[in-house]
Structures are given as C-alpha cells and as structure tokens.
Amino acid sequence: MPANILVIEDNPANMELVRYILTHRGHTVLMAVNGQEGLAVAQSTPPALIVCDLQMPVLDGYQTLTALRADPRTAAIPVVAVTAFSMPHDRERVITAGFDGYLSKPIEPELFVGQIEAYLPAALRGPAGHPAS
C-alpha cells in the first residue's frame, strides 16, 4: 500500500530526484518548498511521513519540526531530516532536536527508498523484493 510522503525541500533538483524515486516506488509525494508551506500541507493533508531539508527559507528544518510537534494534527508524524550537514555532531544535533531520522546529501538513489521506508509502518512500505530503483 503506498504512502503519502511530504517532502519539504527548497532545491528544485533535489526535490525532483526525491519525488521521482518515491513515486517510482508507488508512493504519493506531497511537495513544499519551505517550512511554512510544509506546515500548511501537513495540516491540510497529513502525510504518513515527512522528509525535511534543514536549510530552507522562511522556516528552517528545526523551526518546521518545532511547529509540527506543537500541533496535535501533526505531532505524531515521523520527520526525517535530509541535509548536506554530515559531520558526526550534526547527526546528534538533529536527533536531539526531535527528528526521527537523519540522512545526508547527496542521497544515494539506490538506497534512498529503503532508508525512507524504514520510517513507515510495514503496511505502507513497498512490496517485498520490489527493486527500489
């Protein structure tokens, strides 16, 4: 069963790559180009998972997460940070801030779907044995 996944990303090339990979796997991708837009989408169409960049205009990833967690409609949605920050202390900071997971850019297309689907309930993951690419 496919999942609705919200991707909050301000870089058009990164957004298109993530959208392509996830839709190819059968998921529905909701898109937002900044944190404020992402909040509006999450509140109107709650996704099963949110994939969020950290460095964005309007609201950055940390501000977006804080707002999501403060709203009862979105508080329980898993949020995975995808960021160019890749130093060991960056991962710790992201997890400490309350993100459910952390993936560094550039993403590896052949691994990305499996990494993202790990945060979805089993019923919303792609079919077993189905190639992620």
XYZ file of C-alpha atoms in Angstrom:
133
model
C 0.000 0.000 0.000
C 1.557 3.317 -0.988
C 2.049 6.140 1.482
C 1.569 9.896 1.284
C 5.031 11.358 1.908
C 5.572 15.091 2.299
C 8.918 16.340 1.003
C 9.952 19.814 2.200
C 12.917 20.886 0.069
C 13.877 24.233 -1.459
C 16.334 22.888 -4.055
C 14.409 22.016 -7.265
C 16.894 19.344 -8.410
C 16.857 17.595 -5.024
C 13.046 17.810 -4.896
C 12.689 16.289 -8.355
C 15.082 13.435 -7.578
C 13.301 12.527 -4.336
C 9.877 12.870 -5.985
C 10.934 10.628 -8.864
C 12.404 7.918 -6.627
C 9.419 7.793 -4.263
C 6.718 7.949 -6.955
C 8.531 5.227 -8.914
C 8.126 3.059 -5.820
C 4.387 3.846 -5.777
C 4.194 6.481 -3.067
C 2.307 9.753 -3.406
C 4.631 12.719 -2.916
C 3.312 15.967 -1.498
C 5.753 18.821 -2.074
C 6.609 22.062 -0.282
C 9.486 24.457 -0.980
C 9.860 25.896 2.535
C 8.924 25.118 6.117
C 5.885 27.370 6.235
C 4.432 25.775 3.100
C 5.282 22.349 4.506
C 3.331 23.070 7.685
C 0.290 24.111 5.677
C 0.428 20.930 3.574
C 0.946 18.691 6.641
C -2.011 20.288 8.413
C -4.379 20.051 5.439
C -3.307 16.605 4.169
C -1.495 14.777 6.981
C 1.156 12.509 5.430
C 2.443 9.206 6.792
C 5.984 10.626 6.778
C 7.743 13.964 6.294
C 11.161 14.272 4.657
C 12.560 17.701 5.528
C 15.634 19.655 4.490
C 17.289 21.661 7.279
C 18.484 24.746 5.402
C 15.430 26.447 3.881
C 13.961 29.915 3.576
C 11.065 31.179 5.727
C 11.267 28.390 8.343
C 14.310 26.138 8.535
C 14.016 22.440 9.302
C 14.364 22.887 13.069
C 11.673 25.591 13.185
C 9.442 23.443 10.999
C 9.882 20.444 13.299
C 9.080 22.551 16.373
C 5.845 23.753 14.764
C 4.896 20.235 13.621
C 5.415 18.818 17.117
C 3.387 21.639 18.684
C 0.308 20.902 16.541
C -1.826 17.913 17.625
C -2.687 17.221 13.962
C 0.964 16.689 13.034
C 2.756 15.909 16.316
C 2.975 12.145 15.766
C 4.078 12.194 12.109
C 7.636 10.860 11.742
C 10.018 13.500 10.369
C 13.325 12.577 8.716
C 15.958 15.265 8.155
C 17.771 15.110 4.827
C 20.657 17.524 4.811
C 24.060 18.379 3.450
C 25.265 18.634 7.058
C 27.167 15.398 7.546
C 29.545 15.844 10.444
C 29.074 13.409 13.364
C 27.857 16.161 15.720
C 25.271 17.222 13.112
C 23.549 13.823 13.318
C 23.488 14.078 17.116
C 22.045 17.607 16.965
C 19.312 16.523 14.524
C 18.249 13.535 16.637
C 18.429 15.555 19.862
C 16.174 18.186 18.271
C 13.498 15.513 17.837
C 13.806 14.353 14.243
C 13.040 10.658 13.858
C 15.914 10.121 11.462
C 18.768 11.694 9.554
C 20.036 11.143 6.013
C 22.904 13.085 4.486
C 23.040 14.567 0.998
C 23.779 13.732 -1.626
C 21.265 10.934 -1.341
C 22.110 7.558 -2.838
C 19.137 6.769 -5.124
C 19.608 3.003 -4.905
C 19.415 3.113 -1.101
C 17.054 6.054 -0.526
C 13.692 4.282 -0.773
C 14.702 1.622 1.727
C 16.093 4.245 4.076
C 12.888 6.285 3.908
C 10.510 3.311 4.050
C 12.168 2.198 7.301
C 10.269 5.092 8.949
C 6.890 3.972 7.572
C 4.588 1.379 9.139
C 5.185 -2.003 7.453
C 1.810 -1.854 5.685
C 2.860 1.348 3.856
C 6.216 0.098 2.607
C 6.751 -1.035 -0.951
C 6.311 -4.697 -1.825
C 8.968 -7.058 -0.515
C 11.550 -7.858 -3.117
C 10.453 -4.941 -5.309
C 13.563 -3.160 -6.556
C 13.928 0.330 -5.162
C 15.326 1.675 -8.418
